[in-house]
């Protein structure tokens, strides 16, 4: 989408340049008649208005009475078909991707696509449909710098299906798939000017909105201890930086208080409406250090167990460790994420529902 907008602005820019250079040619004269002549010439030769007029003049017009009701029905059918075809394409792609995943480890596992940032530019040809230069005989991948070491790649089977879709449905343009490991497979190949590992599809709206389309209650807990503020916050949460910087830092990290507050906010958000679909509840816990030395671990896990129990164990906790977190901090953030309370002598109570384990994500300085 962004690409198309850029292309259009280039066109406008180009025309603007034409006007400017014509103007400069006559600037010394400042003769309104000759400027007028130049502008007329411009509209005739560059914009082709004369030819357009000739074309319109040559058209035949005739009167016709239209039935609004019929038109409406026809339009509805056309629109429905439009969506149906696109759903069909999406379903075909989904099946192809699933089949590729199922074939993993069987025979040839060499990736079917090169990285987009390393595309062979000599293979790219300008394509009217895509409004840029593309290679229709290949697909390419963008691998996030935060993807695991050997992420899954899609195989040739997916490529064949993509080619077939592009042949059968010429109105379908870009076809892409983003995996939960942070790999985006894209068709066709284009000139990717981004840094190779910079793009992470998992943070793009198309991924987030389709991966988790239902509403959730989310509480974001940010550690405001002094050490947290010295950190360089990575690009994907850059927007949080200003907010974090604006918070009043104090010396220590208090986990128990933070979780008490987070759970009570979630509890307060429960609606009286019993027919409402139960919402997922998530706590995002961002810190750069272990709890303060003098904070006992047991009560932290007791709080998590007890307060999640009150919410039918519906709360998922995702923890993020910023900077170079030590082994001790890693361990406790990992235990909090999976709610491994038993390790701290706080037995799990799943009488009201199973606990959904979250994950711990280290966020190194970039
Ligand atoms: C927990 O489950 C019980 C029984 O299904 C229900 O009555 C109660 O409203 C639930 N509480 C929350 C916070 O979802
Ligand atoms: C858990 O309880 C056992 C036995 O009572 C004790 O040995 C251990 O130190 C306790 N662990 C923690 C983390 O409190
Ligand atoms: C588990 O939680 C339920 C609901 O709060 C409570 O009635 C029950 O006694 C608890 N079980 C244990 C073993 O603590």
CSV table of C-alpha atoms and ligand atoms in Angstrom, one decimal:
chain,number,residue,atom,x,y,z
A,1,UNK,CA,0.0,0.0,0.0
A,2,UNK,CA,2.7,2.4,1.0
A,3,UNK,CA,4.5,1.6,-2.2
A,4,UNK,CA,1.6,2.7,-4.3
A,5,UNK,CA,1.2,6.0,-2.5
A,6,UNK,CA,4.9,6.7,-3.1
A,7,UNK,CA,4.6,5.9,-6.8
A,8,UNK,CA,1.7,8.3,-7.1
A,9,UNK,CA,3.5,11.1,-5.4
A,10,UNK,CA,6.4,10.6,-7.7
A,11,UNK,CA,4.2,11.2,-10.7
A,12,UNK,CA,2.9,14.4,-9.1
A,13,UNK,CA,6.4,15.5,-8.3
A,14,UNK,CA,7.4,14.9,-11.9
A,15,UNK,CA,4.7,17.0,-13.3
A,16,UNK,CA,5.5,19.7,-10.8
A,17,UNK,CA,9.0,19.7,-12.1
A,18,UNK,CA,7.8,20.2,-15.6
A,19,UNK,CA,5.9,23.3,-14.7
A,20,UNK,CA,8.8,24.7,-12.7
A,21,UNK,CA,11.3,24.2,-15.6
A,22,UNK,CA,9.0,25.8,-18.1
A,23,UNK,CA,8.4,28.7,-15.8
A,24,UNK,CA,12.2,29.1,-15.4
A,25,UNK,CA,12.7,29.2,-19.1
A,26,UNK,CA,10.4,32.3,-19.3
A,27,UNK,CA,11.3,33.9,-16.0
A,28,UNK,CA,13.6,36.5,-17.6
A,29,UNK,CA,10.8,37.7,-19.9
A,30,UNK,CA,7.9,37.8,-17.3
A,31,UNK,CA,5.6,38.2,-20.2
A,32,UNK,CA,2.1,37.0,-19.2
A,33,UNK,CA,1.2,36.2,-22.8
A,34,UNK,CA,4.1,33.9,-23.4
A,35,UNK,CA,3.7,32.3,-20.0
A,36,UNK,CA,0.0,31.7,-21.0
A,37,UNK,CA,1.2,30.2,-24.2
A,38,UNK,CA,3.7,27.9,-22.4
A,39,UNK,CA,1.0,26.7,-20.0
A,40,UNK,CA,-1.3,26.0,-22.9
A,41,UNK,CA,1.5,24.1,-24.6
A,42,UNK,CA,2.1,22.2,-21.4
A,43,UNK,CA,-1.6,21.2,-21.1
A,44,UNK,CA,-1.7,20.1,-24.7
A,45,UNK,CA,1.6,18.3,-25.0
A,46,UNK,CA,2.2,17.0,-21.5
A,47,UNK,CA,-1.3,16.4,-20.2
A,48,UNK,CA,-2.9,15.7,-23.6
A,49,UNK,CA,-6.1,17.6,-22.8
A,50,UNK,CA,-6.8,18.2,-26.6
A,51,UNK,CA,-6.6,14.5,-27.3
A,52,UNK,CA,-8.8,13.8,-24.3
A,53,UNK,CA,-11.4,16.3,-25.6
A,54,UNK,CA,-11.3,14.7,-29.1
A,55,UNK,CA,-11.9,11.3,-27.5
A,56,UNK,CA,-14.9,12.6,-25.4
A,57,UNK,CA,-16.3,14.3,-28.5
A,58,UNK,CA,-16.2,11.0,-30.4
A,59,UNK,CA,-18.1,9.1,-27.8
A,60,UNK,CA,-21.8,8.3,-28.4
A,61,UNK,CA,-24.3,9.0,-25.7
A,62,UNK,CA,-27.8,7.6,-25.4
A,63,UNK,CA,-30.5,7.8,-22.8
A,64,UNK,CA,-31.4,4.8,-20.6
A,65,UNK,CA,-33.8,4.4,-17.7
A,66,UNK,CA,-32.3,2.4,-14.9
A,67,UNK,CA,-34.1,0.4,-12.2
A,68,UNK,CA,-32.6,1.3,-8.8
A,69,UNK,CA,-33.7,-1.9,-7.1
A,70,UNK,CA,-32.1,-4.1,-9.8
A,71,UNK,CA,-29.0,-2.1,-9.8
A,72,UNK,CA,-28.7,-2.5,-6.1
A,73,UNK,CA,-29.0,-6.3,-6.3
A,74,UNK,CA,-26.5,-6.5,-9.1
A,75,UNK,CA,-24.1,-4.4,-7.2
A,76,UNK,CA,-24.5,-6.6,-4.1
A,77,UNK,CA,-23.8,-9.7,-6.1
A,78,UNK,CA,-20.7,-8.2,-7.7
A,79,UNK,CA,-19.4,-7.1,-4.3
A,80,UNK,CA,-20.1,-10.5,-2.8
A,81,UNK,CA,-18.3,-12.1,-5.6
A,82,UNK,CA,-15.3,-9.9,-5.1
A,83,UNK,CA,-15.0,-10.9,-1.5
A,84,UNK,CA,-15.7,-14.6,-2.3
A,85,UNK,CA,-12.9,-14.7,-4.7
A,86,UNK,CA,-10.5,-13.2,-2.2
A,87,UNK,CA,-11.6,-15.5,0.5
A,88,UNK,CA,-11.0,-18.4,-1.9
A,89,UNK,CA,-7.5,-17.2,-2.6
A,90,UNK,CA,-6.7,-16.8,1.1
A,91,UNK,CA,-8.0,-20.3,1.8
A,92,UNK,CA,-5.8,-21.7,-1.0
A,93,UNK,CA,-2.8,-20.0,0.3
A,94,UNK,CA,-3.5,-21.2,3.8
A,95,UNK,CA,-3.8,-24.8,2.7
A,96,UNK,CA,-0.5,-24.5,0.7
A,97,UNK,CA,1.3,-23.0,3.7
A,98,UNK,CA,0.0,-25.7,6.0
A,99,UNK,CA,1.1,-28.4,3.5
A,100,UNK,CA,4.5,-26.9,3.4
A,101,UNK,CA,4.8,-26.9,7.2
A,102,UNK,CA,3.6,-30.6,7.2
A,103,UNK,CA,6.4,-31.5,4.7
A,104,UNK,CA,9.1,-30.1,6.9
A,105,UNK,CA,11.9,-32.4,7.6
A,106,UNK,CA,10.8,-34.8,4.8
A,107,UNK,CA,13.5,-34.7,2.1
A,108,UNK,CA,14.7,-31.4,0.6
A,109,UNK,CA,14.5,-28.6,3.2
A,110,UNK,CA,16.6,-25.9,1.4
A,111,UNK,CA,14.7,-22.6,1.5
A,112,UNK,CA,12.8,-21.8,-1.7
A,113,UNK,CA,13.4,-18.1,-1.5
A,114,UNK,CA,16.3,-15.7,-1.0
A,115,UNK,CA,16.2,-12.7,1.2
A,116,UNK,CA,14.3,-9.7,-0.3
A,117,UNK,CA,17.2,-7.4,0.6
A,118,UNK,CA,19.6,-9.5,-1.5
A,119,UNK,CA,17.3,-9.7,-4.6
A,120,UNK,CA,19.1,-9.9,-7.9
A,121,UNK,CA,18.1,-6.5,-9.3
A,122,UNK,CA,18.9,-7.6,-12.9
A,123,UNK,CA,15.9,-10.0,-12.7
A,124,UNK,CA,13.4,-7.2,-11.9
A,125,UNK,CA,11.2,-5.9,-14.6
A,126,UNK,CA,8.7,-3.0,-14.3
A,127,UNK,CA,5.2,-4.3,-13.8
A,128,UNK,CA,2.1,-2.2,-14.4
A,129,UNK,CA,0.1,-4.1,-11.8
A,130,UNK,CA,2.6,-3.6,-9.0
A,131,UNK,CA,3.7,-0.2,-10.1
A,132,UNK,CA,7.3,-1.1,-9.5
A,133,UNK,CA,10.0,-3.5,-10.7
A,134,UNK,CA,9.4,-7.1,-9.7
A,135,UNK,CA,10.6,-10.6,-10.4
A,136,UNK,CA,7.4,-12.7,-11.0
A,137,UNK,CA,9.4,-16.0,-11.2
A,138,UNK,CA,10.5,-16.0,-7.5
A,139,UNK,CA,9.4,-15.1,-4.0
A,140,UNK,CA,11.7,-13.7,-1.3
A,141,UNK,CA,11.8,-13.6,2.5
A,142,UNK,CA,12.3,-11.0,5.1
A,143,UNK,CA,13.7,-12.5,8.3
A,144,UNK,CA,13.5,-10.5,11.5
A,145,UNK,CA,16.6,-10.0,13.5
A,146,UNK,CA,14.7,-11.4,16.4
A,147,UNK,CA,13.7,-14.7,14.7
A,148,UNK,CA,15.2,-17.9,16.1
A,149,UNK,CA,18.3,-19.3,14.5
A,150,UNK,CA,16.8,-21.8,12.1
A,151,UNK,CA,13.3,-20.5,11.3
A,152,UNK,CA,10.9,-22.5,9.1
A,153,UNK,CA,10.9,-21.5,5.4
A,154,UNK,CA,8.1,-22.2,2.9
A,155,UNK,CA,8.9,-24.7,0.1
A,156,UNK,CA,8.4,-24.8,-3.6
A,157,UNK,CA,4.9,-26.1,-3.2
A,158,UNK,CA,3.8,-22.8,-1.8
A,159,UNK,CA,5.5,-21.0,-4.7
A,160,UNK,CA,3.7,-23.1,-7.3
A,161,UNK,CA,0.4,-22.3,-5.6
A,162,UNK,CA,1.2,-18.6,-5.5
A,163,UNK,CA,2.1,-18.6,-9.2
A,164,UNK,CA,-1.2,-20.4,-10.0
A,165,UNK,CA,-3.2,-18.0,-8.0
A,166,UNK,CA,-1.5,-15.1,-9.8
A,167,UNK,CA,-2.4,-16.7,-13.1
A,168,UNK,CA,-6.0,-17.5,-12.3
A,169,UNK,CA,-6.8,-14.3,-10.4
A,170,UNK,CA,-4.9,-11.5,-12.2
A,171,UNK,CA,-6.4,-8.9,-9.8
A,172,UNK,CA,-4.6,-10.4,-6.9
A,173,UNK,CA,-1.4,-8.5,-6.4
A,174,UNK,CA,1.1,-9.0,-3.5
A,175,UNK,CA,0.8,-12.4,-1.8
A,176,UNK,CA,2.6,-12.9,1.5
A,177,UNK,CA,2.7,-15.0,4.6
A,178,UNK,CA,4.2,-14.0,8.0
A,179,UNK,CA,5.1,-16.8,10.5
A,180,UNK,CA,5.1,-16.5,14.3
A,181,UNK,CA,8.9,-16.9,14.1
A,182,UNK,CA,9.2,-13.5,12.3
A,183,UNK,CA,9.7,-14.7,8.7
A,184,UNK,CA,7.7,-13.0,6.0
A,185,UNK,CA,7.5,-14.7,2.6
A,186,UNK,CA,6.7,-12.3,-0.2
A,187,UNK,CA,5.6,-12.6,-3.8
A,188,UNK,CA,6.8,-11.3,-6.2
A,189,UNK,CA,10.4,-10.3,-5.5
A,190,UNK,CA,11.0,-6.6,-5.4
A,191,UNK,CA,13.8,-4.2,-4.6
A,192,UNK,CA,13.8,-4.1,-0.8
A,193,UNK,CA,15.8,-1.2,0.4
A,194,UNK,CA,15.4,-1.9,4.1
A,195,UNK,CA,18.2,-3.2,6.3
A,196,UNK,CA,18.0,-7.0,6.0
A,197,UNK,CA,16.9,-7.9,9.6
A,198,UNK,CA,15.1,-4.7,10.4
A,199,UNK,CA,11.6,-5.7,9.5
A,200,UNK,CA,9.5,-7.8,11.9
A,201,UNK,CA,6.1,-8.8,10.5
A,202,UNK,CA,4.9,-9.7,13.9
A,203,UNK,CA,4.5,-6.1,14.8
A,204,UNK,CA,2.7,-5.1,11.6
A,205,UNK,CA,-1.0,-4.4,11.8
A,206,UNK,CA,-1.9,-7.1,9.2
A,207,UNK,CA,-0.3,-9.7,11.5
A,208,UNK,CA,-1.5,-8.4,14.8
A,209,UNK,CA,-5.1,-7.9,13.7
A,210,UNK,CA,-5.4,-11.3,12.1
A,211,UNK,CA,-3.5,-13.2,14.8
A,212,UNK,CA,-5.5,-11.8,17.7
A,213,UNK,CA,-8.7,-10.3,16.3
A,214,UNK,CA,-10.7,-10.4,19.5
A,215,UNK,CA,-10.7,-7.7,22.2
A,216,UNK,CA,-8.6,-8.2,25.3
A,217,UNK,CA,-8.0,-6.5,28.6
A,218,UNK,CA,-4.3,-5.7,28.8
A,219,UNK,CA,-2.4,-4.2,31.6
A,220,UNK,CA,1.1,-2.8,30.9
A,221,UNK,CA,3.4,-2.8,33.9
A,222,UNK,CA,6.6,-0.8,33.4
A,223,UNK,CA,9.3,-0.9,36.0
A,224,UNK,CA,10.3,2.7,36.9
A,225,UNK,CA,13.3,1.8,39.0
A,226,UNK,CA,16.2,4.1,38.3
A,227,UNK,CA,18.2,1.5,36.3
A,228,UNK,CA,15.4,1.0,33.8
A,229,UNK,CA,15.8,4.5,32.5
A,230,UNK,CA,19.4,4.2,31.5
A,231,UNK,CA,18.5,1.7,28.8
A,232,UNK,CA,18.3,2.2,25.1
A,233,UNK,CA,14.8,1.1,24.2
A,234,UNK,CA,14.7,-0.9,21.0
A,235,UNK,CA,13.0,0.4,17.9
A,236,UNK,CA,9.9,-1.8,18.2
A,237,UNK,CA,8.8,-0.2,21.5
A,238,UNK,CA,10.3,3.2,20.7
A,239,UNK,CA,6.9,4.7,21.3
A,240,UNK,CA,7.0,3.6,24.9
A,241,UNK,CA,10.3,5.5,25.5
A,242,UNK,CA,8.8,8.9,25.9
A,243,UNK,CA,6.3,7.5,28.3
A,244,UNK,CA,8.9,5.6,30.4
A,245,UNK,CA,11.2,8.7,30.4
A,246,UNK,CA,8.3,10.8,31.7
A,247,UNK,CA,7.7,8.5,34.7
A,248,UNK,CA,9.2,9.4,38.0
A,249,UNK,CA,12.0,6.9,38.7
A,250,UNK,CA,12.5,5.6,42.2
A,251,UNK,CA,15.2,3.3,43.4
A,252,UNK,CA,13.7,-0.2,43.7
A,253,UNK,CA,11.8,-2.8,41.8
A,254,UNK,CA,8.7,-4.1,43.7
A,255,UNK,CA,7.2,-7.0,41.9
A,256,UNK,CA,4.4,-7.9,44.4
A,257,UNK,CA,2.9,-4.4,44.5
A,258,UNK,CA,3.1,-4.2,40.7
A,259,UNK,CA,1.1,-7.5,40.3
A,260,UNK,CA,-1.4,-6.6,43.0
A,261,UNK,CA,-2.1,-3.4,41.1
A,262,UNK,CA,-2.2,-5.1,37.7
A,263,UNK,CA,-4.6,-7.8,38.8
A,264,UNK,CA,-6.9,-5.4,40.5
A,265,UNK,CA,-7.1,-3.3,37.4
A,266,UNK,CA,-8.2,-6.4,35.4
A,267,UNK,CA,-10.7,-7.3,38.1
A,268,UNK,CA,-12.2,-3.9,38.0
A,269,UNK,CA,-12.7,-4.2,34.2
A,270,UNK,CA,-15.1,-7.1,34.5
A,271,UNK,CA,-18.4,-6.1,33.0
A,272,UNK,CA,-21.7,-6.8,34.7
A,273,UNK,CA,-23.0,-8.0,31.4
A,274,UNK,CA,-23.1,-11.8,31.8
A,275,UNK,CA,-23.9,-12.4,28.2
A,276,UNK,CA,-20.6,-10.7,27.1
A,277,UNK,CA,-18.1,-13.1,25.6
A,278,UNK,CA,-15.3,-13.7,28.2
A,279,UNK,CA,-12.3,-11.6,27.3
A,280,UNK,CA,-8.7,-12.7,27.4
A,281,UNK,CA,-6.7,-10.9,30.1
A,282,UNK,CA,-3.1,-10.1,29.6
A,283,UNK,CA,-0.4,-8.6,31.8
A,284,UNK,CA,2.7,-7.2,30.0
A,285,UNK,CA,5.5,-6.9,32.6
A,286,UNK,CA,8.5,-4.9,31.5
A,287,UNK,CA,11.6,-4.7,33.7
A,288,UNK,CA,15.3,-4.6,33.6
A,289,UNK,CA,16.0,-6.3,36.9
A,290,UNK,CA,15.1,-8.8,39.6
A,291,UNK,CA,13.0,-7.8,42.5
A,292,UNK,CA,14.8,-5.8,45.1
A,293,UNK,CA,17.1,-7.8,47.4
A,294,UNK,CA,14.8,-7.4,50.4
A,295,UNK,CA,11.6,-8.4,48.6
A,296,UNK,CA,10.9,-12.1,49.4
A,297,UNK,CA,10.0,-14.2,46.4
A,298,UNK,CA,7.2,-16.3,48.0
A,299,UNK,CA,4.6,-13.5,48.4
A,300,UNK,CA,5.1,-12.4,44.8
A,301,UNK,CA,4.0,-15.9,43.6
A,302,UNK,CA,1.3,-16.1,46.3
A,303,UNK,CA,-0.2,-12.9,44.9
A,304,UNK,CA,-0.1,-14.1,41.3
A,305,UNK,CA,-1.7,-17.5,42.3
A,306,UNK,CA,-4.4,-16.0,44.5
A,307,UNK,CA,-5.4,-13.1,42.3
A,308,UNK,CA,-5.4,-15.1,39.1
A,309,UNK,CA,-7.6,-17.7,40.9
A,310,UNK,CA,-10.1,-14.9,41.6
A,311,UNK,CA,-10.2,-14.3,37.8
A,312,UNK,CA,-10.7,-18.0,37.0
A,313,UNK,CA,-7.1,-18.4,36.0
A,314,UNK,CA,-7.8,-16.3,32.9
A,315,UNK,CA,-4.8,-14.1,33.1
A,316,UNK,CA,-1.8,-14.6,30.8
A,317,UNK,CA,1.5,-13.0,31.9
A,318,UNK,CA,4.1,-12.0,29.3
A,319,UNK,CA,7.4,-10.8,30.8
A,320,UNK,CA,10.1,-8.7,29.1
A,321,UNK,CA,13.6,-8.4,30.4
A,322,UNK,CA,15.4,-5.2,29.1
A,323,UNK,CA,19.1,-4.9,28.6
A,324,UNK,CA,21.6,-7.5,29.9
A,325,UNK,CA,19.4,-9.2,32.5
A,326,UNK,CA,21.3,-11.6,34.7
A,327,UNK,CA,20.6,-15.3,35.2
A,328,UNK,CA,18.7,-14.7,38.4
A,329,UNK,CA,16.3,-12.2,36.8
A,330,UNK,CA,15.8,-14.4,33.7
A,331,UNK,CA,14.8,-17.2,36.0
A,332,UNK,CA,12.3,-15.3,38.0
A,333,UNK,CA,10.8,-13.6,34.9
A,334,UNK,CA,10.5,-17.1,33.2
A,335,UNK,CA,8.8,-18.5,36.4
A,336,UNK,CA,6.4,-15.5,36.5
A,337,UNK,CA,5.5,-15.9,32.8
A,338,UNK,CA,4.6,-19.6,33.1
A,339,UNK,CA,3.2,-19.0,36.6
A,340,UNK,CA,5.5,-21.7,38.1
A,341,UNK,CA,4.3,-20.8,41.6
A,342,UNK,CA,4.9,-24.4,42.9
A,343,UNK,CA,8.6,-23.7,42.7
A,344,UNK,CA,8.1,-21.1,45.4
A,345,UNK,CA,6.1,-23.4,47.6
A,346,UNK,CA,2.8,-21.9,46.4
A,347,UNK,CA,0.8,-24.8,45.0
A,348,UNK,CA,-1.2,-24.4,41.8
A,349,UNK,CA,-4.9,-24.4,42.1
A,350,UNK,CA,-6.6,-25.2,38.8
A,351,UNK,CA,-10.0,-26.0,40.1
A,352,UNK,CA,-11.4,-22.9,38.3
A,353,UNK,CA,-9.5,-23.5,35.0
A,354,UNK,CA,-6.1,-24.3,33.7
A,355,UNK,CA,-3.4,-21.7,33.7
A,356,UNK,CA,-2.3,-20.4,30.3
A,357,UNK,CA,1.4,-20.1,30.3
A,358,UNK,CA,2.9,-16.9,28.9
A,359,UNK,CA,6.4,-16.3,27.7
A,360,UNK,CA,9.5,-14.5,28.8
A,361,UNK,CA,11.2,-12.4,26.1
A,362,UNK,CA,14.6,-10.9,26.6
A,363,UNK,CA,15.0,-7.5,24.9
A,364,UNK,CA,18.7,-6.9,24.5
A,365,UNK,CA,20.1,-3.4,24.0
A,366,UNK,CA,20.2,-2.5,20.3
B,1,LIG,C1,-15.5,-17.6,37.1
B,1,LIG,O1,-16.3,-18.7,36.8
B,1,LIG,C2,-17.6,-18.7,37.4
B,1,LIG,C3,-18.2,-20.0,37.1
B,1,LIG,O2,-18.2,-20.3,35.8
B,1,LIG,C4,-18.4,-17.5,37.0
B,1,LIG,O3,-19.7,-17.5,37.7
B,1,LIG,C5,-17.6,-16.3,37.4
B,1,LIG,O4,-18.4,-15.1,36.9
B,1,LIG,C6,-16.3,-16.3,36.7
B,1,LIG,N1,-15.5,-15.1,37.2
B,1,LIG,C7,-14.8,-14.4,36.3
B,1,LIG,C8,-14.0,-13.3,36.9
B,1,LIG,O5,-14.7,-14.6,35.1
B,2,LIG,C1,9.8,-24.9,50.1
B,2,LIG,O1,9.5,-25.8,51.2
B,2,LIG,C2,10.5,-26.7,51.4
B,2,LIG,C3,10.0,-27.6,52.5
B,2,LIG,O2,9.2,-27.0,53.5
B,2,LIG,C4,11.8,-25.9,51.9
B,2,LIG,O3,12.8,-26.8,52.1
B,2,LIG,C5,12.2,-24.9,50.8
B,2,LIG,O4,13.3,-24.1,51.2
B,2,LIG,C6,11.0,-24.0,50.4
B,2,LIG,N1,11.4,-23.2,49.3
B,2,LIG,C7,11.1,-21.9,49.2
B,2,LIG,C8,11.6,-21.3,47.9
B,2,LIG,O5,10.6,-21.3,50.0
B,3,LIG,C1,-8.8,-23.8,45.0
B,3,LIG,O1,-9.6,-22.7,44.8
B,3,LIG,C2,-11.0,-22.9,45.1
B,3,LIG,C3,-11.7,-21.6,44.6
B,3,LIG,O2,-11.1,-20.5,45.2
B,3,LIG,C4,-11.1,-23.2,46.5
B,3,LIG,O3,-12.5,-23.4,46.9
B,3,LIG,C5,-10.3,-24.4,46.9
B,3,LIG,O4,-10.3,-24.6,48.3
B,3,LIG,C6,-8.9,-24.2,46.4
B,3,LIG,N1,-8.2,-25.5,46.6
B,3,LIG,C7,-7.0,-25.6,47.2
B,3,LIG,C8,-6.4,-27.0,47.3
B,3,LIG,O5,-6.5,-24.6,47.8
